[in-house]
Short mmCIF file of C-alpha atoms and ligand atoms in Angstrom, two decimals:
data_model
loop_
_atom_site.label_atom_id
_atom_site.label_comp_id
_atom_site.label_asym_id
_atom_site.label_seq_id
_atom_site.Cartn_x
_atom_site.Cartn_y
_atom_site.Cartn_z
CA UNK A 1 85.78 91.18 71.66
CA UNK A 2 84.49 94.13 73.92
CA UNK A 3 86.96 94.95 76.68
CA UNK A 4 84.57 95.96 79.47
CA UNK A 5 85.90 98.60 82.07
CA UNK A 6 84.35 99.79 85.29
CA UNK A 7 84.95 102.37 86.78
CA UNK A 8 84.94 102.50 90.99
CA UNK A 9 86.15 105.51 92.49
CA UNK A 10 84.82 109.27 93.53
CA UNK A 11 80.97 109.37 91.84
CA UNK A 12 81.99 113.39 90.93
CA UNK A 13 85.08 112.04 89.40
CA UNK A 14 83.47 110.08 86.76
CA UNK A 15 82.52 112.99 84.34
CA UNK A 16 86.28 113.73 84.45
CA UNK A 17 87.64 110.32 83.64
CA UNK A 18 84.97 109.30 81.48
CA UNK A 19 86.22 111.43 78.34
CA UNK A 20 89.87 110.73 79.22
CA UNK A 21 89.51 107.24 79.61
CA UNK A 22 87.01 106.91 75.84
CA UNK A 23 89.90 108.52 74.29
CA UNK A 24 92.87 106.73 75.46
CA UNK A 25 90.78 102.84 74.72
CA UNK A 26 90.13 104.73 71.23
CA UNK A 27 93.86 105.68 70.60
CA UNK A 28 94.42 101.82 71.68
CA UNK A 29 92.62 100.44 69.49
CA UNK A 30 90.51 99.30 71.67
CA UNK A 31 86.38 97.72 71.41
CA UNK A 32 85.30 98.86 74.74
CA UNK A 33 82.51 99.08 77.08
CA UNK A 34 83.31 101.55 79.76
CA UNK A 35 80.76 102.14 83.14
CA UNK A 36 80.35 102.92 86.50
CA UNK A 37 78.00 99.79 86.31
CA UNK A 38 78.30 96.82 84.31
CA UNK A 39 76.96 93.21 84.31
CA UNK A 40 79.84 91.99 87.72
CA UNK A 41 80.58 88.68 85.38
CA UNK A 42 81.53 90.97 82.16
CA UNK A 43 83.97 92.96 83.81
CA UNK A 44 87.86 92.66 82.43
CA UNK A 45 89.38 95.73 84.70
CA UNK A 46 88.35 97.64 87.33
CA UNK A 47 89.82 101.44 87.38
CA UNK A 48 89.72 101.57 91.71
CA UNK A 49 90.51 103.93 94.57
CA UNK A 50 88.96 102.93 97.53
CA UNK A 51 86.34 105.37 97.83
CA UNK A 52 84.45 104.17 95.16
CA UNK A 53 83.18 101.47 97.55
CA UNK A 54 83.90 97.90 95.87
CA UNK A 55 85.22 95.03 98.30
CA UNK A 56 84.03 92.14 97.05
CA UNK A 57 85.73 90.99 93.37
CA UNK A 58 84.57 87.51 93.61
CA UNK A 59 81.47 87.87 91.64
CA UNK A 60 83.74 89.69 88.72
CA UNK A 61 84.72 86.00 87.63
CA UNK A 62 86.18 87.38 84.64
CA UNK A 63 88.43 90.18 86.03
CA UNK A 64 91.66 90.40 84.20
CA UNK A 65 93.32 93.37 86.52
CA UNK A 66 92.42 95.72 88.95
CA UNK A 67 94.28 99.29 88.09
CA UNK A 68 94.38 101.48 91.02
CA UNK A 69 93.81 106.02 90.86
CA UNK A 70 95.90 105.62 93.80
CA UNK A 71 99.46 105.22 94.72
CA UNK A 72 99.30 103.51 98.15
CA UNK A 73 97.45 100.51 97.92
CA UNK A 74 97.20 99.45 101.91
CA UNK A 75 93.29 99.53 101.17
CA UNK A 76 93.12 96.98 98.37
CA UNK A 77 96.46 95.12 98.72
CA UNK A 78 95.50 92.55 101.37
CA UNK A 79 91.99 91.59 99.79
CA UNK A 80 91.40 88.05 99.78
CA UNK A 81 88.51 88.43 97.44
CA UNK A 82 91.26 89.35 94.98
CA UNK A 83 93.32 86.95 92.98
CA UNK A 84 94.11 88.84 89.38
CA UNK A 85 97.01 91.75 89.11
CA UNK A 86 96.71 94.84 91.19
CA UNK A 87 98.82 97.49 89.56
CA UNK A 88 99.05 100.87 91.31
CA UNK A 89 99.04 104.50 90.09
CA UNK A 90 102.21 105.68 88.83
CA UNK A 91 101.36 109.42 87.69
CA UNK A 92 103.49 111.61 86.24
CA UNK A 93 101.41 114.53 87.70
CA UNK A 94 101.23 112.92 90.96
CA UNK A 95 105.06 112.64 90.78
CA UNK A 96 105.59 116.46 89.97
CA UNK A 97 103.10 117.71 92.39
CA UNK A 98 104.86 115.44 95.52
CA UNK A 99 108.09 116.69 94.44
CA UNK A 100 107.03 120.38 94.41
CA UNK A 101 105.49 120.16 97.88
CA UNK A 102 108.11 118.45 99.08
CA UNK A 103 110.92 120.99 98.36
CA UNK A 104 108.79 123.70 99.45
CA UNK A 105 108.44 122.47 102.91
CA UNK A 106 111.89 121.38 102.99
CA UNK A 107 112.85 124.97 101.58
CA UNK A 108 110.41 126.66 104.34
CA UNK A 109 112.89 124.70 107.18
CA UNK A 110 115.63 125.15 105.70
CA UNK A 111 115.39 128.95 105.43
CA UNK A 112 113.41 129.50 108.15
CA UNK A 113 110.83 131.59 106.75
CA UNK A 114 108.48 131.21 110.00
CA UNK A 115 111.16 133.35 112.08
CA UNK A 116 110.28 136.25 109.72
CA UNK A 117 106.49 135.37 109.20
CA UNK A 118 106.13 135.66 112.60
CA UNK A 119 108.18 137.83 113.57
CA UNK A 120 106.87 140.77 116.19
CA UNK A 121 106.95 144.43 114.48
CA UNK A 122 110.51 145.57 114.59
CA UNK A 123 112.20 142.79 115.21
CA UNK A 124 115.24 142.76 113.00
CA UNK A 125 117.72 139.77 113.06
CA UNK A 126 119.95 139.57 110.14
CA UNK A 127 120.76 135.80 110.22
CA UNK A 128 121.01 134.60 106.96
CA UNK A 129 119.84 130.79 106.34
CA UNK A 130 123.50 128.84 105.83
CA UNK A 131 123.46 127.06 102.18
CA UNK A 132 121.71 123.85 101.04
CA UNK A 133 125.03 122.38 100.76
CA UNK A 134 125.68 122.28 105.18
CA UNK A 135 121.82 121.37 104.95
CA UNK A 136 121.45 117.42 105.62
CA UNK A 137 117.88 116.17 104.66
CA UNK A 138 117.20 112.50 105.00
CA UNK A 139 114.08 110.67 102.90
CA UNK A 140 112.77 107.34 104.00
CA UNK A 141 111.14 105.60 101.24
CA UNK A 142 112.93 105.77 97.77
CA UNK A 143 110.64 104.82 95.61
CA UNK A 144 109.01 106.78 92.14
CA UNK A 145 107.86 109.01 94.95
CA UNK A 146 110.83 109.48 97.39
CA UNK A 147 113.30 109.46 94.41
CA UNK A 148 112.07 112.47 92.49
CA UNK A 149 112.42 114.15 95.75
CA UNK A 150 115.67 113.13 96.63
CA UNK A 151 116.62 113.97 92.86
CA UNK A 152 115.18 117.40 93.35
CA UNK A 153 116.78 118.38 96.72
CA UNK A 154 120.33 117.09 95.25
CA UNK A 155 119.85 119.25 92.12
CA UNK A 156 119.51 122.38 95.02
CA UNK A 157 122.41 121.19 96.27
CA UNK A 158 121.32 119.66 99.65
CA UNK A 159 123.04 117.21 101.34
CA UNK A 160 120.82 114.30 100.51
CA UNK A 161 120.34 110.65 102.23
CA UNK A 162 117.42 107.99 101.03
CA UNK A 163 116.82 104.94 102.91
CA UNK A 164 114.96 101.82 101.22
CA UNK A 165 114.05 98.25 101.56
CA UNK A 166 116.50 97.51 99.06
CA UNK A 167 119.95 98.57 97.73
CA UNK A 168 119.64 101.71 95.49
CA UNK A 169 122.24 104.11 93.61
CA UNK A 170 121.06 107.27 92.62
CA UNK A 171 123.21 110.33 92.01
CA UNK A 172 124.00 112.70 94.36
CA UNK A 173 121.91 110.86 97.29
CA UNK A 174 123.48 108.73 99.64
CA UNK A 175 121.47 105.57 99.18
CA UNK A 176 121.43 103.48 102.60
CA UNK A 177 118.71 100.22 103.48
CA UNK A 178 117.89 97.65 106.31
CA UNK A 179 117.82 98.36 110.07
CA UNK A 180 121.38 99.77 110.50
CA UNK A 181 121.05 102.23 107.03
CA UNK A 182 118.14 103.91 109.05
CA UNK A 183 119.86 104.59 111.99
CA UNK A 184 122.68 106.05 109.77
CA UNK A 185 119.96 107.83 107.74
CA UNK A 186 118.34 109.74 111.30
CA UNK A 187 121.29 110.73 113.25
CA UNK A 188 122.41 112.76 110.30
CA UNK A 189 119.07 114.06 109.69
CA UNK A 190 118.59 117.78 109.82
CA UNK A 191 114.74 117.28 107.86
CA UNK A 192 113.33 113.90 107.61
CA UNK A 193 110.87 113.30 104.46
CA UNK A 194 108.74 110.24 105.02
CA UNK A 195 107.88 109.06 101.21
CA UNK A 196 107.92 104.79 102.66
CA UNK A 197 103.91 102.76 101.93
CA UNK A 198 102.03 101.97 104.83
CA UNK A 199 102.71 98.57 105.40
CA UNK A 200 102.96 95.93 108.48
CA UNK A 201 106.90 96.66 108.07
CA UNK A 202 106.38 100.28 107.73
CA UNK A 203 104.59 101.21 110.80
CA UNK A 204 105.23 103.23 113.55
CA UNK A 205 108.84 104.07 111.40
CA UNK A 206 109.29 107.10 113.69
CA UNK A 207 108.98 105.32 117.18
CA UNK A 208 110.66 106.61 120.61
CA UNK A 209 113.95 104.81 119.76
CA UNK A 210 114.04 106.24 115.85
CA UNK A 211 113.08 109.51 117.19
CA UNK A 212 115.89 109.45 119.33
CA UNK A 213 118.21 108.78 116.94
CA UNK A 214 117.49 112.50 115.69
CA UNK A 215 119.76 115.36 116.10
CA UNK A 216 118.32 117.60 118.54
CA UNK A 217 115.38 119.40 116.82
CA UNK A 218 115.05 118.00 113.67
CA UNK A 219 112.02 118.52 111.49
CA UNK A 220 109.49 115.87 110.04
CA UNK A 221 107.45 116.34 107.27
CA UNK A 222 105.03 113.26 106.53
CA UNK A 223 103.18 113.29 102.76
CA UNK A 224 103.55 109.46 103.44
CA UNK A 225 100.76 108.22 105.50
CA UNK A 226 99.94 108.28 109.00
CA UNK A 227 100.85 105.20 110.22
CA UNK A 228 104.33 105.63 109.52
CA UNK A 229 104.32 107.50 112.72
CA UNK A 230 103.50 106.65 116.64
CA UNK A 231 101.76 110.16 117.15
CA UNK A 232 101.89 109.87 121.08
CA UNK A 233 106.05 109.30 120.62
CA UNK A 234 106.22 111.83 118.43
CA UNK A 235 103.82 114.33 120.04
CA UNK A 236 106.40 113.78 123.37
CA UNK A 237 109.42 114.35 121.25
CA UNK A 238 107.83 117.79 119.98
CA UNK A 239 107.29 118.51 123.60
CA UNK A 240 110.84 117.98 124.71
CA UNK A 241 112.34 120.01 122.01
CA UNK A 242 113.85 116.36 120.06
CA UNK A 243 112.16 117.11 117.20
CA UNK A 244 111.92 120.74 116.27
CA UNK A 245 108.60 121.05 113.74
CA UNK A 246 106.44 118.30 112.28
CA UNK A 247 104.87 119.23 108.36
CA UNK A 248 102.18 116.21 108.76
CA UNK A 249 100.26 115.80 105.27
CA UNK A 250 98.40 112.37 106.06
CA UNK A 251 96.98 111.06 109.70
CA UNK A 252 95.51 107.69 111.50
CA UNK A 253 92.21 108.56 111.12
CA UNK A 254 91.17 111.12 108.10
CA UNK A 255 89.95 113.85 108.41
CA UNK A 256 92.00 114.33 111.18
CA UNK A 257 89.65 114.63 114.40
CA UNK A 258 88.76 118.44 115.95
CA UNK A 259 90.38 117.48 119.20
CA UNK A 260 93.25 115.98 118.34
CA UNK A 261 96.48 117.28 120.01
CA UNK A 262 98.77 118.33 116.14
CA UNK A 263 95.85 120.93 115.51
CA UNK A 264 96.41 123.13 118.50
CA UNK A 265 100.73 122.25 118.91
CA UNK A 266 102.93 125.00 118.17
CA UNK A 267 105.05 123.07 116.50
CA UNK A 268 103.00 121.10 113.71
CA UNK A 269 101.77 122.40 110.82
CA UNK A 270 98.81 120.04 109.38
CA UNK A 271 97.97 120.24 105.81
CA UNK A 272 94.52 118.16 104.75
CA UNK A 273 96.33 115.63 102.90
CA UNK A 274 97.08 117.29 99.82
CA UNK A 275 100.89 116.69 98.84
CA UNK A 276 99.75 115.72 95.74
CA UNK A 277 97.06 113.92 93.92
CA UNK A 278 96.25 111.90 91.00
CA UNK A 279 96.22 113.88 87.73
CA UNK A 280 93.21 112.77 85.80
CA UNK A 281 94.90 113.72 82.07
CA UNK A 282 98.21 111.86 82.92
CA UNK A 283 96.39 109.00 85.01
CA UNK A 284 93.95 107.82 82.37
CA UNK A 285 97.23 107.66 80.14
CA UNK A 286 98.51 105.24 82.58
CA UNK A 287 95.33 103.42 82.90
CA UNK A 288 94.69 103.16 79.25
CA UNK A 289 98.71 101.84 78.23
CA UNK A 290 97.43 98.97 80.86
CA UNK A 291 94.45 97.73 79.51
CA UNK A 292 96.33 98.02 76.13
CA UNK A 293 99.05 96.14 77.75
CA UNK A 294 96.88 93.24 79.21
CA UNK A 295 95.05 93.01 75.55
CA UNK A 296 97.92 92.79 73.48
CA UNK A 297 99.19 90.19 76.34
CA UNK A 298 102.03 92.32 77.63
CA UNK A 299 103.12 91.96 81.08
CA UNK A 300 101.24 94.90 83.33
CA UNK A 301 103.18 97.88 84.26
CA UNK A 302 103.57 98.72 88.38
CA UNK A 303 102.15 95.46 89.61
CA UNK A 304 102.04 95.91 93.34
CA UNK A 305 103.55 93.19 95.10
CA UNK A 306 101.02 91.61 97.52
CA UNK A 307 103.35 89.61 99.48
CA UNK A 308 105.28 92.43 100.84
CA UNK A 309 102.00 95.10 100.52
CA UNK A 310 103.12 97.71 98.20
P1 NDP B 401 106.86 103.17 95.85
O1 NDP B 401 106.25 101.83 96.05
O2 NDP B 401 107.38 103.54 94.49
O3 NDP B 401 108.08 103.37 96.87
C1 NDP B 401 108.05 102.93 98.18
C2 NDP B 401 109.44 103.07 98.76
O4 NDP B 401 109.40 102.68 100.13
C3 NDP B 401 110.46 102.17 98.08
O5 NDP B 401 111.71 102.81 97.98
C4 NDP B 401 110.56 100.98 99.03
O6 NDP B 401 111.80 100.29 99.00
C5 NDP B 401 110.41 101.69 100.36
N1 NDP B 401 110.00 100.73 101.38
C6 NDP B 401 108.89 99.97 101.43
N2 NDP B 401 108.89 99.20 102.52
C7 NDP B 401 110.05 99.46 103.17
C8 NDP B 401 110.64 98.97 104.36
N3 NDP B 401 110.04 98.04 105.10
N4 NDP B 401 111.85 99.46 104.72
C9 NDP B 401 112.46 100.41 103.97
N5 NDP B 401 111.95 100.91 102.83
C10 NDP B 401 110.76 100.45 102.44
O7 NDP B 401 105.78 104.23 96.35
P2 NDP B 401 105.61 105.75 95.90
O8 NDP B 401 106.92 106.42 95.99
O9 NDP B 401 104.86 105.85 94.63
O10 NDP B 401 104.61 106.28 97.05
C11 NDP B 401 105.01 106.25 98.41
C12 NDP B 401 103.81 106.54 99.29
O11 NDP B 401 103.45 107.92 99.21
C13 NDP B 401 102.50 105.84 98.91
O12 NDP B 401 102.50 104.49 99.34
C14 NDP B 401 101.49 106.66 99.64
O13 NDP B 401 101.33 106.17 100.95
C15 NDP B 401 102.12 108.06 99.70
N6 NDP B 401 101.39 109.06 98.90
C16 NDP B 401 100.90 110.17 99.52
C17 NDP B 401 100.25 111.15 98.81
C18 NDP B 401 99.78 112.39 99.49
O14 NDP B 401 99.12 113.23 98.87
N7 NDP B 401 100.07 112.61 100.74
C19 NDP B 401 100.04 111.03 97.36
C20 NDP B 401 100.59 109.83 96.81
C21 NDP B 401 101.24 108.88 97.55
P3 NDP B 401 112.27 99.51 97.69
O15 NDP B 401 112.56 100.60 96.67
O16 NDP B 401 113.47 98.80 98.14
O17 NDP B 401 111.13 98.65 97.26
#
């Protein structure tokens, strides 16, 4: 039977996927019908990311699974209108590229490179930058994300702490969970790396009384998502000198407004939320080993678990 696959994301990124996604249903084996419109009661899967504006799934009566471009799912994961399998985007690509942007922000902390950037013309202070070893960096969300981050950092040698929902061992990071891990995961914190989902639990992580918790002048970087943080708290704690520098990725509202308050502080750097992305030639992979999966009657790889939102 014809395995029918519509695709709802991006409009430009359709000519991209489209040749990636023929060939991986081909290599599967696959009978397929693949669109970015088909008959709503034909459908099996939906490939989704939010943009491509579908929000009502009841009239796809014969969905199987909805496979998400995206790794945070806050956008789809509470739709009521959706009662098959949600699986999210595990990427390799996506993986490497969060990893590589977050060492290099950690790395442009930890050896302060903006004293020397900025520094005024003839201004010579030999300080070297101690080693990654007296360097404590703390990352709050250890999942396929956080992980490969916290791997990375430990490889350099950096004294590395992850904090998750639940219990963990990984080697070389000191794995800590629950409300009394995270306090012991801030007040060692020289860098905080927020990796956690935006979920009801997750928000407003960094609050006045986690912020607090901080050694004097740590540094935040956020490739998580906005609402992880309470920007007015944190925005105070930048002005009072608690937290040093703020790398923030991913805001409230996106593109993040002209007037708002990080764009002209001193001490936050905003980047236009671009950590890391979806790679199109290892997503489709992913995408295509799922539909395979749900054909062949396997169980569905990174099913996101609606109950708790991620
Ligand atoms: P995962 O689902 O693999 O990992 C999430 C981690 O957060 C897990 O370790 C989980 O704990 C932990 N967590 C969730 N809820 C809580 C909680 N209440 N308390 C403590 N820990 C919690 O997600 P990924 O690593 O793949 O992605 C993380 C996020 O990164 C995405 O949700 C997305 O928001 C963001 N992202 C940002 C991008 C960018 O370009 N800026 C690109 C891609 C993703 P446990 O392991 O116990 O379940």
């Amino acid at each position: 039977m014809t395995v029918n696959v519509l695709f709802s994301a991006r409009r430009e990124l359709w000519p991209i996927y489209e040749p990636l996604l023929s060939r991986g249903l081909s290599d599967a084996g696959l009978d397929f019908a693949l669109g970015t419109e088909l008959e709503p009661a034909e459908v099996d899967y939906v490939v989704y990311a939010p943009n491509g504006g579908l929000r009502d799934f009841s009239p796809l009566t014969r969905l199987r699974a909805v496979l998400s471009l995206w790794a945070g799912v806050e956008n789809i994961a509470d739709n009521e209108t959706l009662t098959v399998p949600l699986a999210r985007m595990v990427d390799h690509g996506l993986t490497q590229g969060m990893t590589e942007w977050v060492v290099g922000h950690v790395l442009r902390y930890h050896l302060g490179m903006d004293a020397h950037i900025n520094a005024a013309e003839g201004e010579w202070n030999p300080v070297a930058p101690p080693l990654a070893a007296d360097r404590s960096v703390s990352i709050l969300g250890l999942g396929v994300l956080g992980e490969a981050a916290a791997r990375a950092l430990a490889a350099l040698n950096f004294r590395v702490t992850g904090w998750s929902r639940s219990r963990k061992d990984i080697p070389g990071v000191t794995c800590l969970h629950g409300p009394e891990g995270l306090r012991r995961a801030l007040s060692d914190a020289e860098i905080v790396v927020l990796l956690l989902p935006n979920t009801a639990a997750t928000e407003n992580t960094l609050n006045p009384e986690t912020l607090a918790l901080l050694p004097k002048g740590a540094r935040i970087i956020n490739p998580g998502r906005g609402q992880l943080i309470d920007d007015d708290a944190l925005l105070v704690a930048l002005d009072e000198g608690q937290v040093g520098h703020a790398t923030l990725d991913v805001f409230r509202t996106e593109p993040l407004p002209p007037e708002h308050p990080y764009w002209s502080h001193p001490n936050v750097t905003v980047t236009p939320h671009i950590a890391s992305e979806t790679r199109p030639a290892t997503a489709a992979q992913v995408i295509c080993e799922n539909i395979r999966r749900g054909e062949a009657g396997k169980p569905f790889l990174h099913l996101v678990d609606r109950s708790l939102g991620y």
